[in-house]
Short mmCIF file of C-alpha atoms in Angstrom, two decimals:
data_model
loop_
_atom_site.label_atom_id
_atom_site.label_comp_id
_atom_site.label_asym_id
_atom_site.label_seq_id
_atom_site.Cartn_x
_atom_site.Cartn_y
_atom_site.Cartn_z
CA MET A 9 -6.78 14.77 -21.98
CA LYS A 10 -7.92 12.56 -24.89
CA LYS A 11 -10.62 10.19 -23.78
CA TYR A 12 -10.08 6.47 -23.94
CA SER A 13 -12.78 4.55 -25.83
CA GLY A 14 -13.27 1.53 -28.04
CA PHE A 15 -13.14 3.85 -31.06
CA SER A 16 -9.72 5.32 -29.92
CA LEU A 17 -8.47 1.78 -29.43
CA PHE A 18 -9.46 0.92 -32.93
CA LYS A 19 -8.08 4.16 -34.35
CA HIS A 20 -4.60 3.71 -32.65
CA SER A 21 -4.39 0.08 -33.73
CA LEU A 22 -4.10 1.38 -37.18
CA SER A 23 -0.85 3.19 -36.24
CA HIS A 24 0.43 0.21 -34.16
CA HIS A 25 -0.39 2.03 -30.92
CA GLU A 26 2.63 4.19 -31.26
CA ASN A 27 0.84 7.62 -31.03
CA TRP A 28 -1.03 7.49 -27.84
CA GLN A 29 -0.92 10.68 -25.71
CA ALA A 30 1.12 10.44 -22.57
CA ALA A 31 -1.14 9.78 -19.62
CA TRP A 32 0.31 12.73 -17.74
CA ARG A 33 2.80 15.63 -18.21
CA SER A 34 6.13 15.71 -16.46
CA PRO A 35 6.29 19.32 -15.41
CA GLN A 36 8.85 21.38 -13.69
CA PRO A 37 7.86 22.48 -10.27
CA LYS A 38 6.41 26.03 -9.97
CA LYS A 39 7.59 28.50 -7.20
CA GLN A 40 4.36 28.51 -5.25
CA TYR A 41 1.29 26.21 -5.01
CA ASP A 42 -1.95 26.49 -3.07
CA VAL A 43 -1.70 22.89 -1.94
CA ILE A 44 1.35 20.60 -2.00
CA ILE A 45 0.50 16.90 -1.54
CA VAL A 46 3.55 14.91 -0.35
CA GLY A 47 3.36 11.35 -1.55
CA GLY A 48 2.30 10.17 -5.04
CA GLY A 49 0.63 7.01 -4.13
CA GLY A 50 -3.08 6.06 -4.54
CA HIS A 51 -4.37 8.15 -1.58
CA GLY A 52 -2.32 11.26 -2.55
CA LEU A 53 -3.27 11.14 -6.19
CA ALA A 54 -6.93 10.56 -5.27
CA THR A 55 -6.72 13.60 -2.97
CA ALA A 56 -5.24 15.70 -5.83
CA TYR A 57 -8.00 14.42 -8.19
CA TYR A 58 -10.95 15.27 -5.86
CA LEU A 59 -9.45 18.56 -4.90
CA ALA A 60 -9.41 19.59 -8.50
CA LYS A 61 -12.71 17.94 -9.50
CA VAL A 62 -14.95 18.58 -6.49
CA HIS A 63 -13.41 21.75 -5.04
CA GLY A 64 -11.93 23.44 -8.03
CA ILE A 65 -8.56 23.80 -6.59
CA THR A 66 -6.10 23.08 -9.38
CA ASN A 67 -2.93 24.98 -8.34
CA VAL A 68 -1.76 21.74 -6.72
CA ALA A 69 1.44 19.72 -6.91
CA VAL A 70 1.88 16.12 -5.88
CA LEU A 71 5.63 15.40 -4.91
CA GLU A 72 6.67 11.90 -5.06
CA LYS A 73 10.26 10.83 -4.13
CA GLY A 74 10.19 7.75 -6.42
CA TYR A 75 7.60 7.09 -9.10
CA LEU A 76 3.90 7.32 -8.98
CA GLY A 77 2.18 4.38 -7.21
CA GLY A 78 5.49 2.75 -6.39
CA GLY A 79 5.14 2.47 -2.70
CA ASN A 80 2.41 0.69 -0.80
CA THR A 81 -0.02 1.15 -3.71
CA ALA A 82 2.02 -1.39 -5.68
CA ARG A 83 2.59 -3.70 -2.74
CA ASN A 84 -0.87 -4.50 -1.34
CA THR A 85 -3.14 -7.41 -2.07
CA THR A 86 -5.80 -5.23 -3.68
CA ILE A 87 -8.76 -6.33 -1.61
CA VAL A 88 -11.81 -3.85 -1.34
CA ARG A 89 -14.58 -4.38 1.31
CA SER A 90 -16.31 -2.27 3.82
CA ASN A 91 -17.50 -4.81 6.53
CA TYR A 92 -15.99 -2.87 9.60
CA LEU A 93 -17.63 -3.02 13.04
CA TRP A 94 -18.08 0.53 14.24
CA ASP A 95 -20.30 3.11 12.62
CA GLU A 96 -17.50 5.64 12.03
CA ALA A 97 -15.17 3.16 10.18
CA SER A 98 -18.02 1.27 8.24
CA LYS A 99 -19.37 4.69 6.97
CA LEU A 100 -15.89 5.78 5.68
CA TYR A 101 -15.12 2.51 4.07
CA ASP A 102 -18.53 2.14 2.52
CA HIS A 103 -18.30 5.75 1.21
CA SER A 104 -15.12 4.45 -0.47
CA LEU A 105 -16.90 1.36 -1.80
CA ASP A 106 -19.60 3.53 -3.35
CA LEU A 107 -16.98 5.55 -5.19
CA TRP A 108 -15.25 2.26 -6.43
CA LYS A 109 -18.36 1.30 -8.22
CA ASP A 110 -18.35 4.08 -10.68
CA LEU A 111 -14.57 4.78 -10.55
CA SER A 112 -13.68 3.40 -13.94
CA GLN A 113 -16.32 5.58 -15.71
CA ASP A 114 -15.44 8.61 -13.55
CA LEU A 115 -11.75 8.35 -14.40
CA ASN A 116 -12.23 7.07 -17.94
CA TYR A 117 -9.67 4.37 -16.87
CA ASN A 118 -10.27 0.78 -16.37
CA VAL A 119 -9.37 0.07 -12.74
CA MET A 120 -10.62 -3.48 -13.12
CA PHE A 121 -12.82 -3.28 -10.02
CA SER A 122 -14.32 -6.82 -9.67
CA GLN A 123 -17.02 -7.33 -7.00
CA ARG A 124 -16.23 -10.97 -6.57
CA GLY A 125 -17.17 -11.05 -2.80
CA VAL A 126 -15.01 -11.39 0.28
CA LEU A 127 -15.08 -14.17 2.90
CA ASN A 128 -13.86 -13.66 6.39
CA LEU A 129 -13.37 -17.03 7.96
CA GLY A 130 -14.14 -18.03 11.54
CA HIS A 131 -12.25 -20.91 13.18
CA ASN A 132 -13.71 -21.15 16.66
CA LEU A 133 -16.85 -20.32 18.60
CA GLN A 134 -15.59 -16.86 19.46
CA ASP A 135 -14.69 -15.98 15.90
CA MET A 136 -18.22 -17.00 14.83
CA ARG A 137 -19.80 -14.81 17.58
CA ASP A 138 -17.58 -11.89 16.54
CA ILE A 139 -18.70 -12.53 12.79
CA GLU A 140 -22.43 -12.58 13.91
CA ARG A 141 -21.94 -9.24 15.70
CA ARG A 142 -20.08 -7.62 12.87
CA VAL A 143 -22.42 -8.73 10.17
CA ASN A 144 -25.50 -7.48 12.26
CA ALA A 145 -23.61 -4.17 12.85
CA ASN A 146 -22.88 -4.00 9.05
CA ARG A 147 -26.53 -4.60 8.11
CA LEU A 148 -27.75 -1.95 10.46
CA ASN A 149 -25.37 0.38 8.69
CA GLY A 150 -26.80 -0.59 5.28
CA ILE A 151 -23.76 -2.75 4.34
CA ASP A 152 -24.48 -6.14 2.91
CA GLY A 153 -23.41 -9.13 4.74
CA VAL A 154 -24.38 -12.61 5.71
CA VAL A 155 -23.03 -15.25 8.00
CA LEU A 156 -22.31 -18.51 6.37
CA ASN A 157 -21.76 -22.07 7.76
CA THR A 158 -19.09 -24.50 6.68
CA ALA A 159 -21.21 -26.03 3.93
CA GLU A 160 -22.08 -22.62 2.52
CA VAL A 161 -18.35 -21.55 2.49
CA LYS A 162 -17.52 -24.89 0.75
CA GLU A 163 -20.18 -23.96 -1.98
CA ILE A 164 -18.44 -20.64 -2.74
CA VAL A 165 -14.84 -22.00 -2.44
CA PRO A 166 -14.94 -25.70 -3.38
CA VAL A 167 -11.23 -26.07 -2.97
CA ILE A 168 -11.24 -25.18 0.76
CA ASN A 169 -10.43 -27.71 3.39
CA ASP A 170 -13.79 -28.23 5.28
CA SER A 171 -12.51 -30.99 7.48
CA GLN A 172 -13.33 -30.43 11.24
CA ASP A 173 -10.24 -32.32 12.26
CA ILE A 174 -7.63 -29.67 11.39
CA ARG A 175 -5.95 -27.19 13.78
CA TYR A 176 -8.10 -24.29 12.62
CA PRO A 177 -11.31 -25.87 11.18
CA VAL A 178 -13.51 -23.55 8.98
CA LEU A 179 -16.69 -23.18 11.11
CA GLY A 180 -18.17 -20.48 8.95
CA ALA A 181 -17.63 -17.10 7.59
CA SER A 182 -18.90 -13.66 6.94
CA TRP A 183 -19.67 -12.92 3.31
CA GLN A 184 -19.68 -9.45 1.85
CA ALA A 185 -20.80 -10.04 -1.83
CA THR A 186 -20.04 -6.37 -2.84
CA GLY A 187 -16.40 -6.68 -1.83
CA GLY A 188 -13.79 -7.65 -4.21
CA VAL A 189 -10.51 -6.59 -5.86
CA ALA A 190 -9.21 -3.88 -8.22
CA ARG A 191 -5.99 -3.42 -10.07
CA HIS A 192 -3.75 -1.37 -7.83
CA ASP A 193 -1.56 0.24 -10.47
CA ALA A 194 -4.42 1.18 -12.53
CA VAL A 195 -6.03 3.05 -9.50
CA ALA A 196 -2.82 5.07 -9.10
CA TRP A 197 -2.46 5.72 -12.85
CA GLY A 198 -6.08 6.57 -13.37
CA PHE A 199 -6.21 9.04 -10.57
CA ALA A 200 -2.84 10.55 -11.86
CA ARG A 201 -4.20 10.93 -15.29
CA GLY A 202 -7.38 12.44 -14.11
CA ALA A 203 -5.63 14.90 -11.67
CA ASP A 204 -3.16 15.93 -14.42
CA SER A 205 -6.02 16.65 -16.88
CA PHE A 206 -7.27 19.26 -14.36
CA GLY A 207 -3.83 20.90 -14.33
CA VAL A 208 -2.33 19.26 -11.22
CA ASP A 209 1.46 18.98 -11.50
CA LEU A 210 2.73 15.47 -10.81
CA ILE A 211 6.43 15.82 -9.79
CA GLN A 212 8.29 12.58 -9.61
CA GLN A 213 11.93 12.00 -8.32
CA CYS A 214 11.30 14.85 -5.87
CA GLU A 215 11.90 14.02 -2.31
CA VAL A 216 10.71 16.34 0.50
CA THR A 217 13.53 16.81 2.89
CA ASP A 218 12.07 19.40 5.18
CA ILE A 219 8.79 21.17 5.80
CA VAL A 220 9.25 24.90 6.34
CA THR A 221 7.10 26.79 8.82
CA GLU A 222 7.08 30.43 9.99
CA GLU A 223 5.29 31.36 13.24
CA GLY A 224 3.45 28.12 13.42
CA ALA A 225 2.16 28.15 9.87
CA ILE A 226 3.25 26.38 6.62
CA VAL A 227 5.23 28.31 4.00
CA GLY A 228 6.50 25.46 1.88
CA VAL A 229 8.80 22.39 1.56
CA GLN A 230 12.47 21.94 0.87
CA THR A 231 13.00 19.17 -1.68
CA THR A 232 15.69 17.54 -3.74
CA GLN A 233 14.55 19.95 -6.55
CA GLY A 234 14.87 22.95 -4.32
CA PHE A 235 12.30 25.09 -2.15
CA ILE A 236 8.66 24.97 -3.29
CA GLY A 237 6.29 27.37 -1.46
CA ALA A 238 2.79 26.37 -0.47
CA ASN A 239 -0.20 27.53 1.57
CA LYS A 240 -1.06 24.05 2.58
CA VAL A 241 0.93 20.88 2.87
CA ALA A 242 -0.72 17.55 3.00
CA CYS A 243 1.27 14.45 3.91
CA VAL A 244 0.03 11.26 2.46
CA THR A 245 3.24 9.28 2.96
CA ALA A 246 2.12 5.94 4.35
CA GLY A 247 5.06 4.23 6.12
CA ASN A 248 6.97 7.37 6.41
CA SER A 249 4.47 9.53 8.27
CA GLY A 250 6.52 9.54 11.37
CA VAL A 251 9.59 10.82 9.49
CA MET A 252 7.47 13.57 7.93
CA ALA A 253 6.03 14.53 11.34
CA ALA A 254 9.57 14.63 12.85
CA MET A 255 10.47 17.42 10.34
CA VAL A 256 8.11 19.81 12.15
CA GLY A 257 8.83 18.34 15.61
CA LEU A 258 5.45 16.48 15.83
CA ARG A 259 4.94 12.93 17.10
CA LEU A 260 2.27 10.68 15.92
CA PRO A 261 0.56 7.68 17.39
CA ILE A 262 1.93 5.58 14.73
CA GLU A 263 4.56 2.77 14.38
CA SER A 264 5.81 1.77 10.94
CA ARG A 265 6.08 -1.93 10.36
CA PRO A 266 6.85 -4.10 7.30
CA LEU A 267 3.79 -6.03 5.98
CA GLN A 268 4.49 -8.87 3.64
CA ALA A 269 2.69 -10.33 0.49
CA LEU A 270 3.63 -12.82 -2.08
CA VAL A 271 2.34 -14.22 -5.33
CA SER A 272 2.47 -17.76 -6.82
CA GLU A 273 3.23 -18.87 -10.43
CA PRO A 274 0.14 -18.47 -12.55
CA VAL A 275 -2.33 -21.35 -12.30
CA LYS A 276 -5.64 -22.03 -13.89
CA PRO A 277 -8.73 -20.39 -12.35
CA ILE A 278 -9.20 -21.95 -8.89
CA ILE A 279 -10.55 -19.26 -6.57
CA ASP A 280 -13.04 -16.80 -7.85
CA THR A 281 -13.47 -14.74 -4.62
CA VAL A 282 -11.31 -13.41 -1.74
CA VAL A 283 -10.73 -15.69 1.30
CA MET A 284 -9.45 -14.06 4.42
CA SER A 285 -8.72 -15.35 7.81
CA ASN A 286 -7.69 -12.98 10.71
CA ALA A 287 -7.10 -15.84 13.12
CA VAL A 288 -4.43 -17.55 11.07
CA HIS A 289 -3.13 -14.43 9.35
CA ALA A 290 -3.60 -15.44 5.81
CA TYR A 291 -5.61 -14.24 2.92
CA VAL A 292 -5.73 -15.29 -0.70
CA SER A 293 -7.29 -14.29 -4.01
CA GLN A 294 -6.40 -15.03 -7.63
CA SER A 295 -5.34 -12.36 -10.08
CA ASP A 296 -6.54 -12.14 -13.65
CA LYS A 297 -3.18 -13.53 -14.68
CA GLY A 298 -3.74 -16.60 -12.49
CA ASP A 299 -1.25 -15.85 -9.76
CA LEU A 300 -2.39 -16.58 -6.22
CA VAL A 301 -2.11 -13.30 -4.31
CA ILE A 302 -1.34 -14.08 -0.66
CA GLY A 303 -1.14 -11.66 2.20
CA ALA A 304 0.89 -12.31 5.36
CA GLY A 305 1.07 -10.59 8.66
CA THR A 306 3.11 -7.52 9.92
CA ASP A 307 6.38 -7.91 11.75
CA SER A 308 6.19 -7.50 15.38
CA TYR A 309 8.75 -4.73 15.54
CA ASN A 310 9.19 -1.31 13.85
CA GLY A 311 11.07 -1.34 10.50
CA TYR A 312 11.46 0.72 7.36
CA GLY A 313 13.25 -1.99 5.46
CA GLN A 314 10.44 -2.94 3.03
CA ARG A 315 11.22 -6.52 3.72
CA GLY A 316 9.71 -8.81 6.36
CA SER A 317 10.83 -11.68 8.55
CA PHE A 318 10.89 -15.05 7.08
CA HIS A 319 9.01 -16.70 9.95
CA VAL A 320 6.05 -14.48 9.22
CA VAL A 321 5.77 -15.89 5.70
CA GLU A 322 6.25 -19.31 6.84
CA HIS A 323 3.42 -18.96 9.42
CA THR A 324 1.01 -17.66 6.66
CA LEU A 325 1.90 -20.30 4.23
CA SER A 326 1.45 -23.09 6.75
CA ALA A 327 -2.08 -21.73 7.34
CA ILE A 328 -2.73 -21.48 3.51
CA CYS A 329 -1.60 -25.04 3.08
CA GLU A 330 -3.91 -26.26 5.81
CA LEU A 331 -6.88 -24.31 4.35
CA PHE A 332 -6.04 -25.29 0.76
CA PRO A 333 -4.01 -28.57 0.77
CA MET A 334 -3.91 -28.49 -2.93
CA PHE A 335 -1.75 -25.37 -2.91
CA SER A 336 1.08 -27.16 -1.05
CA ARG A 337 2.96 -27.74 -4.32
CA VAL A 338 2.37 -24.39 -5.87
CA ARG A 339 5.63 -22.42 -6.32
CA MET A 340 5.81 -18.95 -5.10
CA ASN A 341 7.16 -16.46 -7.61
CA ARG A 342 7.88 -13.24 -5.72
CA ALA A 343 7.62 -11.98 -2.09
CA TRP A 344 7.94 -8.50 -0.91
CA GLY A 345 7.17 -6.03 2.04
CA GLY A 346 5.73 -2.62 2.25
CA VAL A 347 6.05 -0.38 5.32
CA VAL A 348 2.64 0.29 6.85
CA ASP A 349 1.64 2.90 9.60
CA THR A 350 0.07 0.99 12.41
CA CYS A 351 -2.23 2.97 14.59
CA PRO A 352 -3.14 1.83 18.20
CA ASP A 353 -6.91 1.44 17.19
CA ALA A 354 -6.21 0.06 13.68
CA CYS A 355 -7.97 3.14 12.24
CA PRO A 356 -6.49 5.86 10.09
CA ILE A 357 -5.73 9.50 10.76
CA VAL A 358 -7.24 12.07 8.43
CA SER A 359 -6.58 15.27 10.22
CA LYS A 360 -5.52 18.84 10.67
CA THR A 361 -2.47 19.37 12.94
CA SER A 362 -1.42 21.94 15.49
CA ILE A 363 0.48 23.69 12.59
CA LYS A 364 -1.61 25.91 10.41
CA GLY A 365 -1.76 24.53 6.92
CA LEU A 366 -0.33 21.11 7.60
CA TYR A 367 -2.52 17.98 7.28
CA PHE A 368 -2.03 14.40 7.78
CA ASN A 369 -3.64 11.44 5.99
CA CYS A 370 -1.99 8.35 7.49
CA GLY A 371 -2.21 5.36 9.68
CA TRP A 372 -4.25 3.29 7.32
CA GLY A 373 -2.18 0.27 8.66
CA THR A 374 -2.60 -2.94 6.77
CA GLY A 375 -5.79 -2.08 4.87
CA GLY A 376 -5.49 1.35 3.14
CA PHE A 377 -5.96 0.23 -0.48
CA LYS A 378 -9.74 -0.31 -0.23
CA ALA A 379 -10.15 3.21 1.01
CA THR A 380 -8.16 4.86 -1.80
CA PRO A 381 -11.10 6.86 -3.40
CA GLY A 382 -12.89 7.52 -0.12
CA SER A 383 -9.80 8.57 1.62
CA GLY A 384 -8.94 11.00 -1.22
CA HIS A 385 -12.44 12.31 -1.36
CA VAL A 386 -12.84 13.09 2.31
CA PHE A 387 -9.22 14.36 2.68
CA ALA A 388 -9.76 16.84 -0.30
CA HIS A 389 -12.78 18.29 1.57
CA THR A 390 -10.63 18.62 4.72
CA LEU A 391 -7.94 20.49 2.72
CA ALA A 392 -10.28 22.73 0.79
CA HIS A 393 -12.41 23.77 3.77
CA ASP A 394 -9.75 23.60 6.53
CA GLU A 395 -12.38 21.61 8.29
CA ALA A 396 -12.90 17.92 8.51
CA HIS A 397 -15.33 16.17 6.13
CA PRO A 398 -18.08 14.79 8.34
CA LEU A 399 -16.97 11.23 7.59
CA ALA A 400 -13.38 12.09 8.41
CA ALA A 401 -14.13 14.07 11.57
CA PRO A 402 -14.06 11.05 13.93
CA PHE A 403 -10.49 10.25 12.52
CA SER A 404 -8.84 13.28 13.76
CA LEU A 405 -5.49 13.27 15.65
CA ASP A 406 -6.98 14.34 18.84
CA ARG A 407 -8.99 11.26 19.40
CA PHE A 408 -5.79 9.85 21.03
CA ASN A 409 -6.00 12.50 23.59
CA THR A 410 -9.84 12.49 24.13
CA GLY A 411 -9.89 8.80 24.30
CA HIS A 412 -12.62 8.47 21.54
CA LEU A 413 -10.73 5.62 19.82
CA ILE A 414 -12.41 3.39 17.15
CA ASP A 415 -11.09 0.00 17.75
CA GLU A 416 -11.18 -1.93 14.50
CA HIS A 417 -8.61 -4.64 15.39
CA GLY A 418 -11.36 -7.25 14.88
CA ALA A 419 -12.31 -6.16 11.34
CA ALA A 420 -8.93 -5.17 10.12
CA GLY A 421 -7.51 -7.88 7.86
CA VAL A 422 -4.31 -8.27 9.81
CA ALA A 423 -3.89 -8.02 13.58
CA HIS A 424 -1.37 -5.38 14.52
CA MET B 11 15.56 -13.11 11.13
CA HIS B 12 17.40 -11.27 13.91
CA HIS B 13 19.75 -12.93 16.16
CA ILE B 14 19.51 -11.14 19.55
CA TYR B 15 21.84 -11.23 22.45
CA CYS B 16 19.94 -11.39 25.70
CA PRO B 17 21.90 -9.38 28.37
CA TYR B 18 20.51 -11.67 31.11
CA CYS B 19 21.13 -15.12 29.53
CA GLU B 20 24.30 -13.83 27.97
CA GLU B 21 23.52 -15.87 24.85
CA THR B 22 22.58 -15.03 21.23
CA ARG B 23 19.29 -16.53 20.24
CA GLU B 24 16.87 -16.30 17.30
CA GLU B 25 14.25 -13.62 16.98
CA GLU B 26 11.29 -16.07 17.48
CA GLU B 27 12.29 -16.63 21.16
CA TYR B 28 11.52 -12.92 21.84
CA SER B 29 8.73 -10.65 21.66
CA TYR B 30 8.82 -6.96 20.77
CA THR B 31 7.23 -4.60 23.26
CA GLY B 32 7.77 -1.09 21.86
CA GLU B 33 9.74 2.01 22.37
CA ALA B 34 12.12 1.98 25.44
CA HIS B 35 12.65 4.65 28.09
CA ILE B 36 9.01 5.94 28.15
CA GLU B 37 8.36 6.80 31.74
CA ARG B 38 4.84 6.34 33.28
CA PRO B 39 3.69 9.60 34.65
CA LYS B 40 4.14 9.41 38.43
CA ASP B 41 0.60 10.77 39.14
CA PRO B 42 -1.75 10.10 36.25
CA ALA B 43 -4.71 11.76 37.94
CA SER B 44 -3.04 15.09 38.00
CA ILE B 45 -1.88 15.32 34.30
CA THR B 46 -3.92 16.64 31.37
CA ASP B 47 -5.51 14.51 28.68
CA GLU B 48 -2.93 15.60 26.26
CA ALA B 49 -0.05 14.43 28.44
CA TRP B 50 -1.76 11.08 29.26
CA GLY B 51 -2.67 10.47 25.54
CA ASP B 52 1.01 11.31 24.62
CA TYR B 53 2.30 8.82 27.12
CA LEU B 54 -0.13 6.07 25.96
CA PHE B 55 -0.07 6.47 22.21
CA PHE B 56 2.55 8.78 20.77
CA ARG B 57 5.87 7.43 19.69
CA SER B 58 9.01 8.68 18.13
CA ASN B 59 8.96 6.00 15.40
CA PRO B 60 12.25 7.04 13.73
CA ARG B 61 13.82 5.83 10.58
CA GLY B 62 17.24 4.93 11.90
CA ILE B 63 18.44 4.43 15.46
CA HIS B 64 15.61 3.22 17.74
CA HIS B 65 15.77 2.23 21.48
CA GLU B 66 13.31 -0.44 22.12
CA MET B 67 12.21 -3.03 24.59
CA TRP B 68 12.29 -6.77 24.01
CA PHE B 69 10.96 -9.63 26.21
CA HIS B 70 12.83 -12.95 26.11
CA ALA B 71 9.55 -14.89 26.03
CA ALA B 72 10.95 -18.34 25.47
CA GLY B 73 14.01 -17.91 27.62
CA CYS B 74 14.66 -16.00 30.90
CA ARG B 75 11.26 -14.16 30.46
CA ARG B 76 12.83 -10.83 31.39
CA TYR B 77 12.59 -7.46 29.60
CA PHE B 78 15.70 -5.78 28.13
CA ASN B 79 16.50 -2.96 25.93
CA ALA B 80 17.99 -2.87 22.38
CA THR B 81 19.36 -0.14 20.18
CA ARG B 82 18.45 -1.07 16.67
CA ASP B 83 18.52 0.70 13.24
CA THR B 84 15.09 0.41 11.85
CA HIS B 85 16.40 0.87 8.34
CA SER B 86 19.31 -1.49 8.14
CA TYR B 87 17.93 -3.67 10.99
CA GLN B 88 21.39 -3.86 12.65
CA ILE B 89 21.27 -4.39 16.33
CA HIS B 90 23.93 -2.10 17.84
CA GLU B 91 23.60 -3.28 21.40
CA THR B 92 21.35 -4.74 23.96
CA TYR B 93 21.40 -3.60 27.64
CA LYS B 94 19.64 -4.42 30.90
CA MET B 95 16.56 -2.56 32.13
CA GLY B 96 17.51 0.53 34.13
CA GLU B 97 20.71 1.10 32.04
CA LEU B 98 21.11 3.75 29.50
CA PRO B 99 22.22 3.08 25.85
CA THR B 100 25.92 3.71 25.01
CA ILE B 101 25.10 3.97 21.37
CA THR B 102 22.58 6.63 20.30
CA ALA B 103 21.87 8.53 17.02
CA LYS B 104 24.21 11.22 18.26
CA THR B 105 27.23 9.01 18.95
CA ILE B 106 26.73 7.28 15.54
CA ALA B 107 26.62 10.72 13.79
CA ALA B 108 29.71 11.69 15.71
CA ASP B 109 31.60 8.50 14.75
CA THR B 110 30.60 8.92 11.11
CA LEU B 111 31.91 12.38 11.20
CA ALA B 112 35.14 11.37 12.74
CA ALA B 113 35.63 8.65 10.17
CA GLN B 114 35.11 11.06 7.34
CA GLN B 115 37.51 13.46 8.81
CA GLY B 116 39.91 10.66 9.34
CA ASP B 117 39.66 9.74 5.63
CA ALA B 118 40.21 13.36 4.62
CA SER B 119 43.34 13.74 6.65
#
């Protein structure tokens, strides 16, 4: 892999940027791998990268049915934060946030991580009490956070409607200054390029149609490009985890639902932070291009359609227009849906299964993007040692039988 | 936006009148105290979550306020039928597969 640098940019400008090395190879699948990762999104590629980099396991293939980073990695609203309530979740997400800070240098790829701060608004007394509790819990866990009142929110976001006469007045917010946004495509591409440089095979247009087991152990996968053998298979197929599990007769505590987002036409800089509101199901930030990036809620019912209900978008936009009356005449450019795995406790599953050599990393629900590096890092450890990383251990599949759930419905961005 | 036929009201109404209440035909264990943690967890949390035909409960919240079942395709979003509580679906993944096969054989002959 040729390193990207200011000098290489200058050098290639002399040949009109026509001779850049491809960011990754497009190899034919081998007959047998140590580890097959199903799903070439951010989490899958991050897992492959850390498997190779940290654990030295490079005989790895990432199988992707479409193109790299074309699923939920390309469909989210790019928010990164770690202000979760419970110890287990906050440690996992904060581990991820730590990795985000050096990710561009580590990958030699600019993921445009911008720590512009994240506001979570409170609209009634109970919201504010929950925010106080969550911020205190965060600070005990070493995660930065402060509770702001209406005037302090207004100072950070001057365009917000601070009237107390509206249906959902802004009474205050939690503020995590180290939160922010990153460029989602670049995250997938950076991890892909990094993994490829260690010799990981990234195989696109290769859909897994069956998982093959013998005597309760993994032997490989059937794909649209034929059978590929493997000692370990790791499913990182957000949205389709239930479909993968059904191939080996497993059931998961997951329901797949569409989550929607939309972007406006580009406008001049108006919001330089991230504003989220659980109560009214709306969040907004502004991309470097100037688009307002808006996230809506999930549909109430299971669906694999990658499109959501219109009334969900309507609900979100009415909340956005109340919070930001000046946005009422901004035109929306595009709207889309992604299929998210929702778990009963709004926390992910990073786990071994009852089948030897089969692992699942799923259930990130509506907020998996922020966890991309951390998820890959701890899951790689789980795969390499056949034993959960200490940070991933609480997120095992058996918590739904032991009852040790980690209820993060309050801190998840979108209720589900 | 789904248009859903309520088998009790016998009318087709918009999705917003209803709430979705999850997978249908999951029976509560008769004696929860006597079963294992695995069986209880499976009952509470584990779902089939298919990509395709799904039998699910809906609640007519802004209508008759009764629960009923629907057979819906989670990929095409087509609602094949709705039926009252206690009844069994007439359309399942198996009947649809059989119909498709019959149609293909019909084309071939």
